[in-house]
């Protein structure tokens, strides 16, 4: 009897639905329900239970199937990636003073910063517990290769986050080149190159294929981040629940994006200084009028259209790398995923 496939329908929506359900089930299975429950394990489960796209671990499973592995042998590694993602969200929300995550208050607002940090740290520790179970499936050598690749993803993510945080701490406004170096590490590797290469590695893809798959994933991750920046300002008030973050949240958090970079390059000096002053304000001091002023200026300057064009360029680049691979059912799902994440995504 052949192994069941998450991709057997050939449909992206059905694949994501099935993959998300498998990842959620397997994730909740490994999260403890023992003491100290209220102080730790209850908090651990909060973000996973809020749902989310889970596209990073789903991408890992997709690439594992693409190169011939059963999703079941790749599932523990996908769970490890999901645990790391939720750890990163907890810390990221604290570092950015975020108010909402997936439409609800962030963990540190619900439970306080110390308990939220501790819950995140415990999730990170569990990543290695899960990855070490791969020894029974793949043996020691391959398990070490998977852990090593995970560590490369972690390092790149933390490096990108360091740039992002330091810009806020040091009141620095990056150039376009600096911005792309940051998101290449933080999102290109974390959301694309890493998951794609991990899936391919589990399926024993050769080194040259691993590199090509990584290039595809990195371009996908960068385009995904640019689209995310756009959505933060494009969303109508009625859609904010779908998006999961408040409209203009990036402004309140002092995020430097391609949109603000373009605005600073094209505003007059007075407005440029006002924009910088708003971005440098603490989140709790940023007024709704401040956010609205920046959004209106962004539309008047065509900054959103300029960044949409940039996103289109990365969409085309991502597809051109995918064209290097033979046509098949999974490649078609990946092409649809590119359009979903970089073109038509809402939630």
mmCIF file of C-alpha atoms in Angstrom:
data_model
loop_
_atom_site.group_PDB
_atom_site.id
_atom_site.type_symbol
_atom_site.label_atom_id
_atom_site.label_comp_id
_atom_site.label_asym_id
_atom_site.label_seq_id
_atom_site.Cartn_x
_atom_site.Cartn_y
_atom_site.Cartn_z
ATOM 1 C CA UNK A 1 0.000 0.000 0.000
ATOM 2 C CA UNK A 2 1.465 3.357 -1.046
ATOM 3 C CA UNK A 3 2.006 6.149 1.468
ATOM 4 C CA UNK A 4 -0.809 8.721 1.615
ATOM 5 C CA UNK A 5 0.066 12.146 0.227
ATOM 6 C CA UNK A 6 -1.061 15.575 1.355
ATOM 7 C CA UNK A 7 -0.705 16.705 -2.265
ATOM 8 C CA UNK A 8 -2.846 14.004 -3.885
ATOM 9 C CA UNK A 9 -5.633 16.464 -4.733
ATOM 10 C CA UNK A 10 -3.232 18.702 -6.669
ATOM 11 C CA UNK A 11 -5.039 21.683 -5.143
ATOM 12 C CA UNK A 12 -3.260 24.299 -3.002
ATOM 13 C CA UNK A 13 -6.255 25.088 -0.797
ATOM 14 C CA UNK A 14 -6.870 21.419 -0.053
ATOM 15 C CA UNK A 15 -3.162 20.798 0.572
ATOM 16 C CA UNK A 16 -2.904 23.711 3.031
ATOM 17 C CA UNK A 17 -6.066 22.599 4.798
ATOM 18 C CA UNK A 18 -4.812 19.039 5.222
ATOM 19 C CA UNK A 19 -1.240 20.072 6.076
ATOM 20 C CA UNK A 20 -2.400 22.615 8.660
ATOM 21 C CA UNK A 21 -4.662 20.039 10.299
ATOM 22 C CA UNK A 22 -1.829 17.496 10.479
ATOM 23 C CA UNK A 23 0.622 20.057 11.862
ATOM 24 C CA UNK A 24 -1.884 21.328 14.442
ATOM 25 C CA UNK A 25 -2.758 17.808 15.582
ATOM 26 C CA UNK A 26 0.880 16.739 15.867
ATOM 27 C CA UNK A 27 1.883 20.003 17.575
ATOM 28 C CA UNK A 28 -0.805 19.811 20.230
ATOM 29 C CA UNK A 29 0.115 16.180 20.862
ATOM 30 C CA UNK A 30 3.631 17.114 21.952
ATOM 31 C CA UNK A 31 2.657 20.123 24.104
ATOM 32 C CA UNK A 32 2.367 18.960 27.738
ATOM 33 C CA UNK A 33 -0.738 19.307 29.897
ATOM 34 C CA UNK A 34 0.979 18.862 33.251
ATOM 35 C CA UNK A 35 2.043 21.182 36.045
ATOM 36 C CA UNK A 36 2.928 24.004 36.050
ATOM 37 C CA UNK A 37 0.010 24.223 33.644
ATOM 38 C CA UNK A 38 -1.432 27.713 34.162
ATOM 39 C CA UNK A 39 2.013 29.279 34.525
ATOM 40 C CA UNK A 40 3.640 27.560 31.523
ATOM 41 C CA UNK A 41 1.949 24.906 29.414
ATOM 42 C CA UNK A 42 -1.376 26.723 29.118
ATOM 43 C CA UNK A 43 0.515 29.767 27.845
ATOM 44 C CA UNK A 44 2.537 27.593 25.436
ATOM 45 C CA UNK A 45 -0.623 26.385 23.740
ATOM 46 C CA UNK A 46 -2.236 29.785 23.254
ATOM 47 C CA UNK A 47 -0.710 30.835 19.918
ATOM 48 C CA UNK A 48 -0.879 27.346 18.327
ATOM 49 C CA UNK A 49 -4.573 27.172 19.230
ATOM 50 C CA UNK A 50 -5.196 30.532 17.542
ATOM 51 C CA UNK A 51 -4.577 28.890 14.190
ATOM 52 C CA UNK A 52 -2.533 30.758 11.602
ATOM 53 C CA UNK A 53 -1.499 29.774 8.093
ATOM 54 C CA UNK A 54 1.271 27.387 9.208
ATOM 55 C CA UNK A 55 2.683 27.811 5.731
ATOM 56 C CA UNK A 56 6.330 27.414 6.848
ATOM 57 C CA UNK A 57 5.969 23.862 8.179
ATOM 58 C CA UNK A 58 3.494 23.165 5.357
ATOM 59 C CA UNK A 59 6.193 24.255 2.886
ATOM 60 C CA UNK A 60 8.593 21.809 4.548
ATOM 61 C CA UNK A 61 6.066 18.969 4.079
ATOM 62 C CA UNK A 62 5.376 20.056 0.507
ATOM 63 C CA UNK A 63 9.058 19.980 -0.443
ATOM 64 C CA UNK A 64 9.525 16.614 1.265
ATOM 65 C CA UNK A 65 6.763 15.149 -0.905
ATOM 66 C CA UNK A 66 8.120 16.984 -3.956
ATOM 67 C CA UNK A 67 11.309 14.932 -3.787
ATOM 68 C CA UNK A 68 9.757 11.636 -2.848
ATOM 69 C CA UNK A 69 9.518 11.451 0.951
ATOM 70 C CA UNK A 70 6.358 10.653 2.873
ATOM 71 C CA UNK A 71 4.960 13.632 4.730
ATOM 72 C CA UNK A 72 4.706 11.400 7.793
ATOM 73 C CA UNK A 73 8.488 11.063 8.161
ATOM 74 C CA UNK A 74 8.811 14.836 7.677
ATOM 75 C CA UNK A 75 6.019 15.724 10.103
ATOM 76 C CA UNK A 76 8.140 15.785 13.316
ATOM 77 C CA UNK A 77 10.543 18.263 11.697
ATOM 78 C CA UNK A 78 7.563 20.349 10.555
ATOM 79 C CA UNK A 79 6.293 20.363 14.154
ATOM 80 C CA UNK A 80 9.738 21.487 15.334
ATOM 81 C CA UNK A 81 9.579 24.379 12.860
ATOM 82 C CA UNK A 82 6.074 25.274 14.075
ATOM 83 C CA UNK A 83 7.282 25.296 17.692
ATOM 84 C CA UNK A 84 10.181 27.564 16.732
ATOM 85 C CA UNK A 85 7.767 29.845 14.903
ATOM 86 C CA UNK A 86 5.560 30.230 17.967
ATOM 87 C CA UNK A 87 8.616 30.827 20.161
ATOM 88 C CA UNK A 88 9.731 33.541 17.726
ATOM 89 C CA UNK A 89 6.272 35.149 17.682
ATOM 90 C CA UNK A 90 6.201 35.438 21.480
ATOM 91 C CA UNK A 91 9.617 37.092 21.612
ATOM 92 C CA UNK A 92 8.965 39.210 18.516
ATOM 93 C CA UNK A 93 5.758 40.582 20.021
ATOM 94 C CA UNK A 94 7.623 41.607 23.169
ATOM 95 C CA UNK A 95 10.520 43.133 21.258
ATOM 96 C CA UNK A 96 8.140 45.086 18.994
ATOM 97 C CA UNK A 97 5.668 46.036 21.758
ATOM 98 C CA UNK A 98 2.922 44.457 19.627
ATOM 99 C CA UNK A 99 -0.644 44.694 20.870
ATOM 100 C CA UNK A 100 -2.278 41.922 18.856
ATOM 101 C CA UNK A 101 -1.416 38.536 17.412
ATOM 102 C CA UNK A 102 -3.867 36.649 15.209
ATOM 103 C CA UNK A 103 -6.673 38.994 16.170
ATOM 104 C CA UNK A 104 -6.247 38.704 19.955
ATOM 105 C CA UNK A 105 -4.071 40.434 22.578
ATOM 106 C CA UNK A 106 -0.455 39.287 22.609
ATOM 107 C CA UNK A 107 0.709 36.855 25.280
ATOM 108 C CA UNK A 108 2.773 39.382 27.204
ATOM 109 C CA UNK A 109 -0.302 41.606 27.512
ATOM 110 C CA UNK A 110 -2.358 38.693 28.772
ATOM 111 C CA UNK A 111 0.176 37.125 31.150
ATOM 112 C CA UNK A 112 3.015 39.624 31.602
ATOM 113 C CA UNK A 113 6.439 39.701 29.998
ATOM 114 C CA UNK A 114 8.264 37.277 32.345
ATOM 115 C CA UNK A 115 5.779 34.406 31.900
ATOM 116 C CA UNK A 116 5.537 35.013 28.158
ATOM 117 C CA UNK A 117 9.333 34.892 27.744
ATOM 118 C CA UNK A 118 9.522 31.722 29.809
ATOM 119 C CA UNK A 119 6.811 30.031 27.726
ATOM 120 C CA UNK A 120 8.652 31.009 24.547
ATOM 121 C CA UNK A 121 11.963 29.696 25.857
ATOM 122 C CA UNK A 122 10.371 26.373 26.756
ATOM 123 C CA UNK A 123 9.000 26.081 23.208
ATOM 124 C CA UNK A 124 12.502 26.640 21.831
ATOM 125 C CA UNK A 125 13.855 23.886 24.064
ATOM 126 C CA UNK A 126 11.193 21.514 22.783
ATOM 127 C CA UNK A 127 12.392 22.060 19.215
ATOM 128 C CA UNK A 128 15.477 19.954 19.950
ATOM 129 C CA UNK A 129 13.462 17.325 21.818
ATOM 130 C CA UNK A 130 11.388 16.800 18.680
ATOM 131 C CA UNK A 131 14.332 16.871 16.282
ATOM 132 C CA UNK A 132 16.195 14.231 18.284
ATOM 133 C CA UNK A 133 13.337 11.796 17.673
ATOM 134 C CA UNK A 134 14.519 11.758 14.039
ATOM 135 C CA UNK A 135 17.322 9.407 15.089
ATOM 136 C CA UNK A 136 14.850 6.505 15.007
ATOM 137 C CA UNK A 137 13.797 7.444 11.443
ATOM 138 C CA UNK A 138 16.996 8.550 9.783
ATOM 139 C CA UNK A 139 19.923 7.570 11.983
ATOM 140 C CA UNK A 140 22.447 9.812 13.698
ATOM 141 C CA UNK A 141 24.189 11.330 10.657
ATOM 142 C CA UNK A 142 21.095 12.571 8.867
ATOM 143 C CA UNK A 143 19.562 13.751 12.140
ATOM 144 C CA UNK A 144 22.650 15.878 12.752
ATOM 145 C CA UNK A 145 22.385 17.300 9.222
ATOM 146 C CA UNK A 146 18.761 18.270 9.849
ATOM 147 C CA UNK A 147 19.637 19.864 13.207
ATOM 148 C CA UNK A 148 22.557 21.713 11.582
ATOM 149 C CA UNK A 149 20.251 23.131 8.904
ATOM 150 C CA UNK A 150 17.738 24.143 11.573
ATOM 151 C CA UNK A 151 20.537 25.968 13.387
ATOM 152 C CA UNK A 152 21.427 27.861 10.213
ATOM 153 C CA UNK A 153 17.790 28.974 10.002
ATOM 154 C CA UNK A 154 17.820 30.049 13.651
ATOM 155 C CA UNK A 155 21.038 32.011 13.248
ATOM 156 C CA UNK A 156 19.828 33.865 10.161
ATOM 157 C CA UNK A 157 16.522 34.673 11.856
ATOM 158 C CA UNK A 158 18.212 36.108 14.925
ATOM 159 C CA UNK A 159 20.670 38.081 12.773
ATOM 160 C CA UNK A 160 17.810 39.617 10.789
ATOM 161 C CA UNK A 161 15.945 40.406 13.985
ATOM 162 C CA UNK A 162 19.074 42.045 15.397
ATOM 163 C CA UNK A 163 19.166 44.445 12.443
ATOM 164 C CA UNK A 164 15.451 45.136 12.770
ATOM 165 C CA UNK A 165 15.601 45.834 16.514
ATOM 166 C CA UNK A 166 18.806 47.868 16.344
ATOM 167 C CA UNK A 167 17.285 50.245 13.796
ATOM 168 C CA UNK A 168 14.584 51.073 16.340
ATOM 169 C CA UNK A 169 17.010 51.224 19.273
ATOM 170 C CA UNK A 170 19.486 53.448 17.424
ATOM 171 C CA UNK A 171 16.891 55.615 15.635
ATOM 172 C CA UNK A 172 18.348 54.446 12.331
ATOM 173 C CA UNK A 173 16.495 54.648 9.031
ATOM 174 C CA UNK A 174 17.947 52.024 6.682
ATOM 175 C CA UNK A 175 18.645 52.252 2.992
ATOM 176 C CA UNK A 176 16.876 49.936 0.563
ATOM 177 C CA UNK A 177 20.013 47.768 0.468
ATOM 178 C CA UNK A 178 20.072 47.468 4.263
ATOM 179 C CA UNK A 179 16.379 46.596 4.317
ATOM 180 C CA UNK A 180 16.859 43.757 1.840
ATOM 181 C CA UNK A 181 19.805 42.375 3.797
ATOM 182 C CA UNK A 182 17.615 42.296 6.884
ATOM 183 C CA UNK A 183 14.624 40.556 5.291
ATOM 184 C CA UNK A 184 16.872 38.142 3.371
ATOM 185 C CA UNK A 185 18.004 36.756 6.716
ATOM 186 C CA UNK A 186 14.880 37.222 8.788
ATOM 187 C CA UNK A 187 12.265 36.192 6.229
ATOM 188 C CA UNK A 188 14.063 34.887 3.158
ATOM 189 C CA UNK A 189 15.790 32.152 5.135
ATOM 190 C CA UNK A 190 13.269 31.640 7.926
ATOM 191 C CA UNK A 191 10.112 31.624 5.802
ATOM 192 C CA UNK A 192 11.482 30.194 2.578
ATOM 193 C CA UNK A 193 14.993 28.842 2.131
ATOM 194 C CA UNK A 194 14.974 26.970 5.433
ATOM 195 C CA UNK A 195 11.619 25.158 5.127
ATOM 196 C CA UNK A 196 12.253 24.268 1.463
ATOM 197 C CA UNK A 197 15.739 22.912 2.078
ATOM 198 C CA UNK A 198 14.678 21.011 5.190
ATOM 199 C CA UNK A 199 11.950 19.214 3.255
ATOM 200 C CA UNK A 200 14.302 18.427 0.394
ATOM 201 C CA UNK A 201 17.022 17.245 2.796
ATOM 202 C CA UNK A 202 14.600 14.858 4.492
ATOM 203 C CA UNK A 203 13.848 13.465 1.016
ATOM 204 C CA UNK A 204 17.594 12.988 0.294
ATOM 205 C CA UNK A 205 17.701 15.544 -2.525
ATOM 206 C CA UNK A 206 21.263 16.050 -3.893
ATOM 207 C CA UNK A 207 23.290 19.195 -2.976
ATOM 208 C CA UNK A 208 22.682 21.012 -6.281
ATOM 209 C CA UNK A 209 18.928 20.556 -5.924
ATOM 210 C CA UNK A 210 19.096 21.713 -2.299
ATOM 211 C CA UNK A 211 20.719 24.941 -3.478
ATOM 212 C CA UNK A 212 18.137 25.554 -6.208
ATOM 213 C CA UNK A 213 15.281 24.792 -3.837
ATOM 214 C CA UNK A 214 16.831 27.178 -1.325
ATOM 215 C CA UNK A 215 17.047 29.965 -3.896
ATOM 216 C CA UNK A 216 13.383 29.461 -4.731
ATOM 217 C CA UNK A 217 12.422 29.534 -1.061
ATOM 218 C CA UNK A 218 14.490 32.640 -0.315
ATOM 219 C CA UNK A 219 12.867 34.601 -3.144
ATOM 220 C CA UNK A 220 9.462 33.395 -1.952
ATOM 221 C CA UNK A 221 10.195 34.515 1.609
ATOM 222 C CA UNK A 222 11.362 37.966 0.529
ATOM 223 C CA UNK A 223 8.281 38.485 -1.623
ATOM 224 C CA UNK A 224 6.114 37.260 1.237
ATOM 225 C CA UNK A 225 7.598 39.911 3.557
ATOM 226 C CA UNK A 226 7.099 42.712 1.055
ATOM 227 C CA UNK A 227 3.475 41.659 0.617
ATOM 228 C CA UNK A 228 3.112 41.578 4.416
ATOM 229 C CA UNK A 229 4.343 45.182 4.631
ATOM 230 C CA UNK A 230 1.770 46.192 2.034
ATOM 231 C CA UNK A 231 -1.085 44.394 3.771
ATOM 232 C CA UNK A 232 -0.377 46.239 6.993
ATOM 233 C CA UNK A 233 -1.368 49.509 5.328
ATOM 234 C CA UNK A 234 -3.750 48.265 2.623
ATOM 235 C CA UNK A 235 -6.251 46.527 4.865
ATOM 236 C CA UNK A 236 -9.621 48.126 5.367
ATOM 237 C CA UNK A 237 -10.863 48.307 8.939
ATOM 238 C CA UNK A 238 -13.356 45.538 8.255
ATOM 239 C CA UNK A 239 -10.576 43.220 7.101
ATOM 240 C CA UNK A 240 -8.269 43.703 10.102
ATOM 241 C CA UNK A 241 -9.701 40.657 11.825
ATOM 242 C CA UNK A 242 -8.758 38.509 8.818
ATOM 243 C CA UNK A 243 -5.248 39.915 8.669
ATOM 244 C CA UNK A 244 -4.782 39.378 12.405
ATOM 245 C CA UNK A 245 -2.955 42.636 13.147
ATOM 246 C CA UNK A 246 -4.254 46.145 13.527
ATOM 247 C CA UNK A 247 -4.030 48.308 10.411
ATOM 248 C CA UNK A 248 -0.922 50.453 10.624
ATOM 249 C CA UNK A 249 0.539 48.283 13.365
ATOM 250 C CA UNK A 250 3.940 48.447 11.668
ATOM 251 C CA UNK A 251 3.866 52.230 12.065
ATOM 252 C CA UNK A 252 3.081 51.993 15.777
ATOM 253 C CA UNK A 253 5.897 49.482 16.215
ATOM 254 C CA UNK A 254 8.353 51.759 14.396
ATOM 255 C CA UNK A 255 8.949 49.248 11.601
ATOM 256 C CA UNK A 256 11.192 50.292 8.737
ATOM 257 C CA UNK A 257 9.694 48.975 5.500
ATOM 258 C CA UNK A 258 10.132 49.570 1.773
ATOM 259 C CA UNK A 259 7.108 51.841 2.017
ATOM 260 C CA UNK A 260 8.661 54.180 4.582
ATOM 261 C CA UNK A 261 12.019 54.019 2.779
ATOM 262 C CA UNK A 262 10.358 55.216 -0.435
ATOM 263 C CA UNK A 263 8.469 57.917 1.455
ATOM 264 C CA UNK A 264 11.627 59.282 3.092
ATOM 265 C CA UNK A 265 13.284 59.443 -0.336
ATOM 266 C CA UNK A 266 10.425 61.522 -1.763
ATOM 267 C CA UNK A 267 8.914 63.666 1.009
ATOM 268 C CA UNK A 268 9.900 67.278 1.491
ATOM 269 C CA UNK A 269 12.100 67.972 4.502
ATOM 270 C CA UNK A 270 9.277 69.042 6.803
ATOM 271 C CA UNK A 271 7.150 65.977 6.084
ATOM 272 C CA UNK A 272 10.200 63.733 6.191
ATOM 273 C CA UNK A 273 11.002 64.924 9.697
ATOM 274 C CA UNK A 274 7.375 64.436 10.744
ATOM 275 C CA UNK A 275 7.410 60.877 9.387
ATOM 276 C CA UNK A 276 10.593 60.078 11.297
ATOM 277 C CA UNK A 277 9.175 61.607 14.487
ATOM 278 C CA UNK A 278 6.045 59.448 14.261
ATOM 279 C CA UNK A 279 8.012 56.269 13.598
ATOM 280 C CA UNK A 280 10.316 57.035 16.540
ATOM 281 C CA UNK A 281 7.415 57.441 18.977
ATOM 282 C CA UNK A 282 6.727 54.614 21.442
ATOM 283 C CA UNK A 283 3.788 52.502 20.284
ATOM 284 C CA UNK A 284 1.570 53.674 23.141
ATOM 285 C CA UNK A 285 2.177 57.331 22.214
ATOM 286 C CA UNK A 286 1.432 56.947 18.516
ATOM 287 C CA UNK A 287 -1.958 58.487 17.760
ATOM 288 C CA UNK A 288 -4.521 57.231 15.272
ATOM 289 C CA UNK A 289 -4.085 60.570 13.490
ATOM 290 C CA UNK A 290 -0.343 59.860 13.160
ATOM 291 C CA UNK A 291 -1.020 56.506 11.513
ATOM 292 C CA UNK A 292 -3.641 57.990 9.213
ATOM 293 C CA UNK A 293 -1.285 60.814 8.178
ATOM 294 C CA UNK A 294 1.386 58.331 7.109
ATOM 295 C CA UNK A 295 -1.111 56.149 5.230
ATOM 296 C CA UNK A 296 -2.505 59.155 3.351
ATOM 297 C CA UNK A 297 0.999 60.365 2.466
ATOM 298 C CA UNK A 298 1.942 56.874 1.277
ATOM 299 C CA UNK A 299 -0.993 56.845 -1.127
ATOM 300 C CA UNK A 300 -0.289 60.367 -2.399
ATOM 301 C CA UNK A 301 3.363 59.555 -3.048
ATOM 302 C CA UNK A 302 2.442 56.333 -4.877
ATOM 303 C CA UNK A 303 4.674 54.529 -2.368
ATOM 304 C CA UNK A 304 2.283 51.590 -2.176
ATOM 305 C CA UNK A 305 2.251 51.218 -5.966
ATOM 306 C CA UNK A 306 6.048 51.340 -6.082
ATOM 307 C CA UNK A 307 6.283 48.590 -3.473
ATOM 308 C CA UNK A 308 3.580 46.558 -5.236
ATOM 309 C CA UNK A 309 5.773 46.664 -8.333
ATOM 310 C CA UNK A 310 8.700 45.449 -6.241
ATOM 311 C CA UNK A 311 6.561 42.590 -4.978
ATOM 312 C CA UNK A 312 5.616 41.722 -8.564
ATOM 313 C CA UNK A 313 9.301 41.647 -9.492
ATOM 314 C CA UNK A 314 10.021 39.142 -6.711
ATOM 315 C CA UNK A 315 6.982 37.105 -7.764
ATOM 316 C CA UNK A 316 8.412 36.835 -11.274
ATOM 317 C CA UNK A 317 11.873 35.981 -9.943
ATOM 318 C CA UNK A 318 10.437 33.243 -7.739
ATOM 319 C CA UNK A 319 8.545 31.722 -10.651
ATOM 320 C CA UNK A 320 11.602 31.887 -12.917
ATOM 321 C CA UNK A 321 13.581 29.781 -10.419
ATOM 322 C CA UNK A 322 10.702 27.317 -10.197
ATOM 323 C CA UNK A 323 10.764 27.046 -14.007
ATOM 324 C CA UNK A 324 14.128 25.276 -13.663
ATOM 325 C CA UNK A 325 12.357 22.231 -12.228
ATOM 326 C CA UNK A 326 10.394 19.617 -14.220
ATOM 327 C CA UNK A 327 6.668 20.118 -14.511
ATOM 328 C CA UNK A 328 4.573 18.028 -12.147
ATOM 329 C CA UNK A 329 1.622 18.211 -9.783
ATOM 330 C CA UNK A 330 3.589 19.577 -6.840
ATOM 331 C CA UNK A 331 5.291 22.231 -8.944
ATOM 332 C CA UNK A 332 1.800 23.435 -9.905
ATOM 333 C CA UNK A 333 0.880 23.672 -6.213
ATOM 334 C CA UNK A 334 4.044 25.679 -5.581
ATOM 335 C CA UNK A 335 3.200 28.072 -8.422
ATOM 336 C CA UNK A 336 -0.218 28.591 -6.882
ATOM 337 C CA UNK A 337 1.440 29.115 -3.486
ATOM 338 C CA UNK A 338 3.611 31.874 -4.964
ATOM 339 C CA UNK A 339 0.514 33.670 -6.238
ATOM 340 C CA UNK A 340 -1.318 33.114 -2.961
ATOM 341 C CA UNK A 341 1.468 34.498 -0.739
ATOM 342 C CA UNK A 342 2.715 37.292 -2.988
ATOM 343 C CA UNK A 343 -0.275 38.402 -5.061
ATOM 344 C CA UNK A 344 -3.736 37.630 -3.730
ATOM 345 C CA UNK A 345 -3.136 37.016 -0.025
ATOM 346 C CA UNK A 346 -5.536 38.570 2.489
ATOM 347 C CA UNK A 347 -5.397 36.228 5.463
#
